[in-house]
XYZ file of C-alpha atoms in Angstrom:
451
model
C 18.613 43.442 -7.651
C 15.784 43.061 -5.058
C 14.399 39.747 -5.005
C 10.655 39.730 -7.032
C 7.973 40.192 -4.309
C 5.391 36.871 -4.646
C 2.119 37.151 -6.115
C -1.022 37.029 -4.454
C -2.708 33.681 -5.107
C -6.017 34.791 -6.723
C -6.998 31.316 -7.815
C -6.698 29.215 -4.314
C -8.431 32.872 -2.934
C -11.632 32.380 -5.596
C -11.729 28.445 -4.493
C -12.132 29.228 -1.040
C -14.893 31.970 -1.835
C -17.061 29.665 -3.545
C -16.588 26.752 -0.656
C -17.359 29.698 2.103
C -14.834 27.485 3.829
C -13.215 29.496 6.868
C -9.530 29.349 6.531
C -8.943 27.704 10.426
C -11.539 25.004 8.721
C -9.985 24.420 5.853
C -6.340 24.508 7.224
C -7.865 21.660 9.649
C -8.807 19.397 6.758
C -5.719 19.553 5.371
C -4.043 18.457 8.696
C -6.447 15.317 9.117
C -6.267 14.202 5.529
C -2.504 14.314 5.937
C -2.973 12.446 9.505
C -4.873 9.717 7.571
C -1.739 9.083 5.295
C 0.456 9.047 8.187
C 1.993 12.621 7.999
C 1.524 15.259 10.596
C 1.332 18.438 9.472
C 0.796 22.083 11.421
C -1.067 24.116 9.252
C -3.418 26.810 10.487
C -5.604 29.736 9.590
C -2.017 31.954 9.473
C -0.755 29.103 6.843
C -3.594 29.617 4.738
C -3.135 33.366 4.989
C 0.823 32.691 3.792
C -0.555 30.634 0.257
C -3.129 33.207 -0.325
C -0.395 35.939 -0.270
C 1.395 33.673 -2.837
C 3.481 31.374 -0.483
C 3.757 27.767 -2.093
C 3.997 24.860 0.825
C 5.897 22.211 0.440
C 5.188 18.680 -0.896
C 2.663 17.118 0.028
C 0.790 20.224 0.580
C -0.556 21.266 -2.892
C -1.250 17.493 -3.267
C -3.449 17.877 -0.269
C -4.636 20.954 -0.518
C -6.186 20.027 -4.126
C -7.822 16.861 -2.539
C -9.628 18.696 -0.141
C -11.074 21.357 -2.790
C -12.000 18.734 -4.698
C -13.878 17.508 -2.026
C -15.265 20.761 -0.761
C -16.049 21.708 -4.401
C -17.400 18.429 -5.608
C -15.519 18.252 -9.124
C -12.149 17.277 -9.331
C -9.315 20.167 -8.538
C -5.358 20.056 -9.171
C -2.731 21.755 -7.481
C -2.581 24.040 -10.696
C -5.860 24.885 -10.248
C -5.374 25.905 -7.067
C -2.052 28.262 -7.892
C 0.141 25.955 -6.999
C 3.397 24.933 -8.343
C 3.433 21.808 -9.683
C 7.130 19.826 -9.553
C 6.746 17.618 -12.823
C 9.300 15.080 -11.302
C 6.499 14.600 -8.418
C 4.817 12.675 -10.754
C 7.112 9.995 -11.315
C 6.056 6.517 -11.099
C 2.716 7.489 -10.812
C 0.949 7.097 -14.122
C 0.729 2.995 -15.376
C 1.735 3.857 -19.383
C 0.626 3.277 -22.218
C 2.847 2.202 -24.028
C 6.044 -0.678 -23.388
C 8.716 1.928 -24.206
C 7.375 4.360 -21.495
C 6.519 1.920 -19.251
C 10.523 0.717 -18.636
C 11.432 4.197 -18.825
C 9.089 5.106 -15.932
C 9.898 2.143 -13.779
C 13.800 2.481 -14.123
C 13.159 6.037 -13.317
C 11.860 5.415 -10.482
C 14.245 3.096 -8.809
C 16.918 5.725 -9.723
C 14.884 8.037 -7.730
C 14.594 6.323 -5.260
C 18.314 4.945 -5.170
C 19.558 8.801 -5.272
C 16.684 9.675 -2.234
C 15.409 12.502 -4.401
C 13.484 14.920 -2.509
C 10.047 14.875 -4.333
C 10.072 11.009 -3.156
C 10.289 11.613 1.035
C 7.249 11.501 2.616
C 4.749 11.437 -0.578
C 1.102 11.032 0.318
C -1.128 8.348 -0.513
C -3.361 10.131 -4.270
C -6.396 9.328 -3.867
C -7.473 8.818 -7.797
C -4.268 6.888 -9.369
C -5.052 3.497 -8.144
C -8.712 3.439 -10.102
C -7.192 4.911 -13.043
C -4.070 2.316 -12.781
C -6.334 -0.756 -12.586
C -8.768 1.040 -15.378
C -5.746 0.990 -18.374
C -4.655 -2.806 -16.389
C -7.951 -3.830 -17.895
C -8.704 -1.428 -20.844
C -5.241 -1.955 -22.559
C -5.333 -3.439 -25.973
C -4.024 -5.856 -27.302
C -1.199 -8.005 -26.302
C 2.528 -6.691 -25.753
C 5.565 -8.260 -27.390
C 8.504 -7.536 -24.867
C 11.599 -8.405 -27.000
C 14.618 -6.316 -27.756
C 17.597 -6.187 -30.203
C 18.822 -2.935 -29.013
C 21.134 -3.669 -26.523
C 24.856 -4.704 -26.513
C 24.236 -7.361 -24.443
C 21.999 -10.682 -24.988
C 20.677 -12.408 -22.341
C 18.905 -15.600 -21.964
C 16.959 -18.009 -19.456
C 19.707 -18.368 -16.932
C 19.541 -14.712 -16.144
C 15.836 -15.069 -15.202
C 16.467 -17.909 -13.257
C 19.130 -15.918 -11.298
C 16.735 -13.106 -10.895
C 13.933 -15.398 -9.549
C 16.018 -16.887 -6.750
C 17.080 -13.476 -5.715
C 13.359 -12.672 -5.703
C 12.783 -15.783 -3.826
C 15.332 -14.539 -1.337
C 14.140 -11.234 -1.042
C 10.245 -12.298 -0.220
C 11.669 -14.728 2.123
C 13.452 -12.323 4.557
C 10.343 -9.647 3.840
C 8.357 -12.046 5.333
C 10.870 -13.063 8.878
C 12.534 -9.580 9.438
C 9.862 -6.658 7.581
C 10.090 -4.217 4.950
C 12.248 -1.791 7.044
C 15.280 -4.328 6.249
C 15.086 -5.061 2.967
C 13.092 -2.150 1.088
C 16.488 -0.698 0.337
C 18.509 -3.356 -0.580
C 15.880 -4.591 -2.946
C 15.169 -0.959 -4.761
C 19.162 -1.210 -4.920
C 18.975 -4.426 -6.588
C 16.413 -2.956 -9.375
C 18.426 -0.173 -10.091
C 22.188 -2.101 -10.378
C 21.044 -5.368 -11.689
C 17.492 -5.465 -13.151
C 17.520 -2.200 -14.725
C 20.383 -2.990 -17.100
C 18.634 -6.335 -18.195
C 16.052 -4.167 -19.647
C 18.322 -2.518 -21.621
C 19.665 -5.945 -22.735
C 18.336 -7.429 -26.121
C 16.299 -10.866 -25.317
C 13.616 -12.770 -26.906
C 10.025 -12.076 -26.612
C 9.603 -15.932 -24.569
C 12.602 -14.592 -22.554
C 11.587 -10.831 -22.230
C 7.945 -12.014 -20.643
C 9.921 -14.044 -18.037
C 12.056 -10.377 -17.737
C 8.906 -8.280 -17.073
C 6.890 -11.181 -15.277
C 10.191 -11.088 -12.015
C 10.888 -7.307 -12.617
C 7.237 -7.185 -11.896
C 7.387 -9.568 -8.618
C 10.243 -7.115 -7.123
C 8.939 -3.925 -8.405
C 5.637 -5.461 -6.077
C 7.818 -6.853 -3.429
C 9.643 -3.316 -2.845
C 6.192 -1.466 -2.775
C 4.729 -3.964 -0.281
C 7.957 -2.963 1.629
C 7.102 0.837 1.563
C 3.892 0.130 2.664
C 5.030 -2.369 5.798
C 6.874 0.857 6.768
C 3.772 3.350 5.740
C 5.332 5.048 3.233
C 2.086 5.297 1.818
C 2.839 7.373 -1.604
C 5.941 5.261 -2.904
C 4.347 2.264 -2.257
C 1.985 3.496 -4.297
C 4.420 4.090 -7.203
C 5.701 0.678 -6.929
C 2.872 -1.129 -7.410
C 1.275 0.603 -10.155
C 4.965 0.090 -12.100
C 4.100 -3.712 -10.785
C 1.499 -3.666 -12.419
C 2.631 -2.244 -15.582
C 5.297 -4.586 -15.715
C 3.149 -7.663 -15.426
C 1.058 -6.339 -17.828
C 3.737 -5.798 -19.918
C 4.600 -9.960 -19.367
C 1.079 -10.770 -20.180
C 0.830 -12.098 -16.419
C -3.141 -11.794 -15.759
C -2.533 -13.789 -12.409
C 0.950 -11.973 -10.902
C -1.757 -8.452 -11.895
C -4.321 -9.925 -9.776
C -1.819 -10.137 -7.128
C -0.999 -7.077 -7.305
C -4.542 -5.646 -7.751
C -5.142 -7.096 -4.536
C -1.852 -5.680 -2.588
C -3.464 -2.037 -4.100
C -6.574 -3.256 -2.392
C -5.436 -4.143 0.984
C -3.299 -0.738 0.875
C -6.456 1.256 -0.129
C -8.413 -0.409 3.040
C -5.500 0.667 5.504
C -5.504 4.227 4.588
C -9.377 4.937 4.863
C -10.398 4.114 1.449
C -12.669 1.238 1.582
C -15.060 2.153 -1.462
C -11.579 1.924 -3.441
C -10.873 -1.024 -1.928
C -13.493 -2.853 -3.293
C -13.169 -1.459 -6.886
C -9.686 -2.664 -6.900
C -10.455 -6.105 -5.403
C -13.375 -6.454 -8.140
C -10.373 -5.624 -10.909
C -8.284 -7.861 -9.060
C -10.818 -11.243 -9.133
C -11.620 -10.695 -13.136
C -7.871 -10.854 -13.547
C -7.868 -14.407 -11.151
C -10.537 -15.933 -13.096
C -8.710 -15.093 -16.112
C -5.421 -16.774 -14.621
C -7.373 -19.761 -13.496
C -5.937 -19.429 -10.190
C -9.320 -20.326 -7.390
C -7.080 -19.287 -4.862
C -5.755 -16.265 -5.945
C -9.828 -15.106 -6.779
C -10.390 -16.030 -2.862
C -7.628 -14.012 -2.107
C -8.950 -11.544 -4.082
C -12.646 -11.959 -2.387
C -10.838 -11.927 0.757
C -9.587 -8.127 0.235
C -13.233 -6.847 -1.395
C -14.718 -8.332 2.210
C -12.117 -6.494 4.596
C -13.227 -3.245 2.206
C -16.582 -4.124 3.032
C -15.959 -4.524 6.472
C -14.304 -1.114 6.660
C -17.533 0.201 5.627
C -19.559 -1.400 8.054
C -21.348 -3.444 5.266
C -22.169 -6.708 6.799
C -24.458 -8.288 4.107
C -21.695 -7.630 1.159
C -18.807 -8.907 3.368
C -20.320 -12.003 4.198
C -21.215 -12.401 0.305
C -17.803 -11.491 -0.453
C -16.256 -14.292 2.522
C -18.501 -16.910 0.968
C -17.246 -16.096 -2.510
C -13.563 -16.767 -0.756
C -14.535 -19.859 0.664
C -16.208 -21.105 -2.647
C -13.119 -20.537 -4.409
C -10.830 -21.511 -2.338
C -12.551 -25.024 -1.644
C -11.923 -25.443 -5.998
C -7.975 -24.563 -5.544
C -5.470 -26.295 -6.991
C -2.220 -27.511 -7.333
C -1.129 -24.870 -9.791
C -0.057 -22.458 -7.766
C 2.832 -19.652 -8.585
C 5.589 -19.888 -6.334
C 4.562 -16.044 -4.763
C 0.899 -17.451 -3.821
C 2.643 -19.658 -1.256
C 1.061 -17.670 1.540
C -2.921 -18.127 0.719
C -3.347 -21.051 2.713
C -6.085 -21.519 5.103
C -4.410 -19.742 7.958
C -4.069 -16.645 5.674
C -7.713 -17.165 5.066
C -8.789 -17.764 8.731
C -6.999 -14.198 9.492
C -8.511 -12.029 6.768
C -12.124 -13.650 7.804
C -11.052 -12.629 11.581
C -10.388 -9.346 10.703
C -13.701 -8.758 8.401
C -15.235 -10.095 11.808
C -13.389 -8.140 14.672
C -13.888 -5.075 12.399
C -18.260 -5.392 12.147
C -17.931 -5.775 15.962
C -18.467 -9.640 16.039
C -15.541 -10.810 18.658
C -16.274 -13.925 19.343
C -16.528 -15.343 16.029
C -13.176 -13.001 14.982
C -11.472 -14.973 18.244
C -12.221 -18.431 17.062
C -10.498 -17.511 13.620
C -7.701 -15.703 14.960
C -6.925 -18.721 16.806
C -6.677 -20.895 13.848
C -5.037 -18.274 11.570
C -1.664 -18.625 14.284
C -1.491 -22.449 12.499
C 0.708 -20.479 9.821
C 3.528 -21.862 8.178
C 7.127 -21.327 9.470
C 9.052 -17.800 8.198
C 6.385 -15.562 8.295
C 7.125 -13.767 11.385
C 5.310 -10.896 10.628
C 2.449 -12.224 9.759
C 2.580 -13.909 13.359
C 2.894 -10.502 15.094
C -0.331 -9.028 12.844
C -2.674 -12.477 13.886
C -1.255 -12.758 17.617
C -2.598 -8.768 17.670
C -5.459 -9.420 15.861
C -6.114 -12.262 18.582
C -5.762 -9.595 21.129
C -8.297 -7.176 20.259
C -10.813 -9.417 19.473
C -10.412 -10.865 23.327
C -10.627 -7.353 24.971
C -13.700 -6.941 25.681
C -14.421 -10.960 26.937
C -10.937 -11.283 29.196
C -8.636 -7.986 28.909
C -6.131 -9.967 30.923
C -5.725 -12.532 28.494
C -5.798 -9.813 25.721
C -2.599 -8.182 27.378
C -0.859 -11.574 27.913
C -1.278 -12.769 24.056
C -0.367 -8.502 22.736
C 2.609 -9.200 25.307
C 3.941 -11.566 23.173
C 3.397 -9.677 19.696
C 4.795 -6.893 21.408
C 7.891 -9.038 21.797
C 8.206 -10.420 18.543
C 7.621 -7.011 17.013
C 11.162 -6.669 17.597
C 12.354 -8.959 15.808
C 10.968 -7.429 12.802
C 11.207 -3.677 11.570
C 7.553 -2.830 10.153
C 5.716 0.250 11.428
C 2.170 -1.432 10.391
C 3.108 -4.386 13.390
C 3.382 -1.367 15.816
C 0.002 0.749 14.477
C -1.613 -3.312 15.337
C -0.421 -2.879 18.879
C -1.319 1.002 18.794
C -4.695 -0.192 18.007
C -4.893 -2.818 20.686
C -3.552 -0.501 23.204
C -6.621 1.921 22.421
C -8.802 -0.747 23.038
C -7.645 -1.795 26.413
C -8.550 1.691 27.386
C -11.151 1.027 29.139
C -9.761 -1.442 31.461
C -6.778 0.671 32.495
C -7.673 0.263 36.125
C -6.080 -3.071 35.877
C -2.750 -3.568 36.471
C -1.206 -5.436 33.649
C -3.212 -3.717 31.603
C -2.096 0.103 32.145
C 1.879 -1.764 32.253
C 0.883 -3.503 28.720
C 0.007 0.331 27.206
C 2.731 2.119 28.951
C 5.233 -0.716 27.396
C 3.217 -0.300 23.882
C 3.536 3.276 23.984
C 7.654 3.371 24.809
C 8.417 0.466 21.906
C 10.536 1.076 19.449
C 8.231 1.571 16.200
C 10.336 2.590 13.255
């Protein structure tokens, strides 16, 4: 038997009518919406001919595809819509549930997954609308959870928390020295062999919140991960399962965390007007907790999204906010919230700065923010090159001696965001390539290893 000749695809045709988009146009969105997640694509006008004759592209082109008719359309369009197959499994880790049941089922699904390297997982784009929904249930949910269990064969107790935290400990730790590149794997391994079973275990409701509350901080910890190596969909997955999970511990402060990590994500990819959404969510959840520092964290992330956007007067609202809060903090802190100190807080205000096009004042800060704590070598490689570009334009020399040095210590670390930080200060020496040191500094930036 022949095999069954495809279909025309009448519904993507009828889209493209009504947007009287040509199909070279609309083959070029696609390409630069994928481009801003960090996947090239090579789609042209002949590509768009293939779907219309009913030739389905591979993930994450109906993902894509829909995102742009939804923008070209202005109402909201899914691959379905648009005559596209839609892989159910695709979805996976994607929706925060509803209920506690689901909710362990999806995250455990997930690390299997992503254990077994399923296909639907590799190279996932960044969705543009599950983030708002995620934080919407985070704080629309009713009522409060009661994670206990007397299913399983095995019972387990306080000492099996503790064990998990100082793996977490661990994990953060070397996340921090050597990237996400070197530990993403062996800490979705870890979820999988040893977490996921302890969720099948039968525990008290005092000991299951303790459960959900570290499944929650590695579930984070291994999206953070993704997104250090700009794997922008799974990390996506990760932390809305994060989320879930702390929600699921009753943990408003470890959700604000995360909140924020969805925020600062959000900014990197072009999304700024999410960004601030998300950091809004995130700072109702830190009042909630108590926590001043984690709410100036959480002001910190709603002023880089205003930065993004070129909105001066709300990020300097939003950076006053930070300072306010931070000035109240504590000495309450959970051991994750180690970081927000005031060199973390020097850096983000740096950034807000550099990005509105104020150098000078980013400079000062970026100086200060390099008075960081020992073991955060990463973090040293993303202030050294924030340093950098905000001394371009004032001494480009100088510039290329300090991104000489973050170019060094980038490999000692394997995180693709520390090379897009030289990328970016690279682009801005442009200008000055007539200099010597400066054309060597972009030539040695543009051979370095970056994944």
């Amino acid at each position: 038997m022949g095999r069954r000749p495809k279909q025309p695809n009448h519904q993507l045709g009828e889209l493209l009518y009504e947007t009287r988009a040509s199909r070279k146009g609309f083959a070029r969105r696609i390409v630069e919406r994928g481009r801003g997640i960090g996947i090239e694509l090579r789609y042209d006008h002949t590509s768009v001919g293939r779907w219309l004759a009913g030739e389905q592209p591979t993930s994450p082109g109906p993902n894509l595809i829909a995102e742009v008719l939804t923008e070209l359309c202005g109402r909201r369009i899914t691959p379905s819509d648009c005559g596209m197959a839609v892989d159910r499994s695709a979805k996976s880790g994607l929706e925060f549930s509803l209920t506690l049941a689901g909710a362990t089922a999806s995250v455990t699904e997930l690390w299997s997954s992503d254990v077994e390297r399923r296909r639907f997982l590799e190279g996932t784009a960044y969705a543009v609308a599950v983030y708002p929904a995620a934080s919407m249930r985070w704080l629309t949910l009713p009522g409060r959870e009661h994670p206990a269990s007397t299913t399983g064969l095995r019972r387990i107790g306080v000492s099996d928390i503790d064990a998990l935290r100082t793996m977490t400990t661990a994990f953060r730790d070397l996340d921090n020295q050597v990237g996400g590149g070197k530990v993403r794997s062996t800490v979705v391994h870890y979820l999988h062999t040893s977490v996921a079973p302890l969720l099948r275990a039968s525990y008290t409701e005092e000991v299951g919140r303790r459960l959900f509350a570290v499944t929650a901080e590695l579930t984070k910890l291994a999206g953070w991960a993704a997104y250090d190596l700009e794997e922008h969909g799974l990390a996506q997955r990760y932390l809305i399962q994060a989320l879930r999970m702390a929600r699921a511990a009753g943990d408003t402060a470890l959700g604000a965390e995360i909140l924020a990590a969805m925020s600062h994500q959000a900014t990197y990819v072009g999304r700024p007007g999410d960004a601030v959404d998300l950091a809004r969510a995130a700072q109702i959840a830190a009042r909630s907790a108590g926590l001043p520092a984690l709410e100036a964290g959480c002001y910190m992330v709603e002023a880089h999204g205003h930065a993004a956007r070129s909105d001066a007067r709300s990020c300097a609202n939003s950076l006053n906010a930070a300072e306010g809060a931070f000035d109240r903090d504590g000495s309450n802190r959970p051991p994750w919230l180690s970081y927000l100190d005031t060199a973390y807080m020097a850096a983000k205000a740096a950034q807000c700065f550099r990005d509105l096009g104020d150098n000078d004042r980013a400079a000062v800060l970026a100086r200060r923010s390099l008075n960081m704590s020992d073991g955060y070598q990463r973090g040293k490689v993303f202030n050294l090159c924030l340093l950098a570009s905000s001394l371009v334009a004032a001494d480009p020399q100088e510039a290329v001696r300090i991104g000489t040095t973050a170019l060094e210590l980038a490999g000692t670390v394997e995180s693709r965001r520390t090379y897009a930080y030289l990328r970016d200060v690279r682009a801005r020496l442009a200008p000055y390539c007539e200099i010597p040191a400066v054309e060597e500094f972009r030539r040695q930036v543009t051979s370095a290893r970056s994944e």
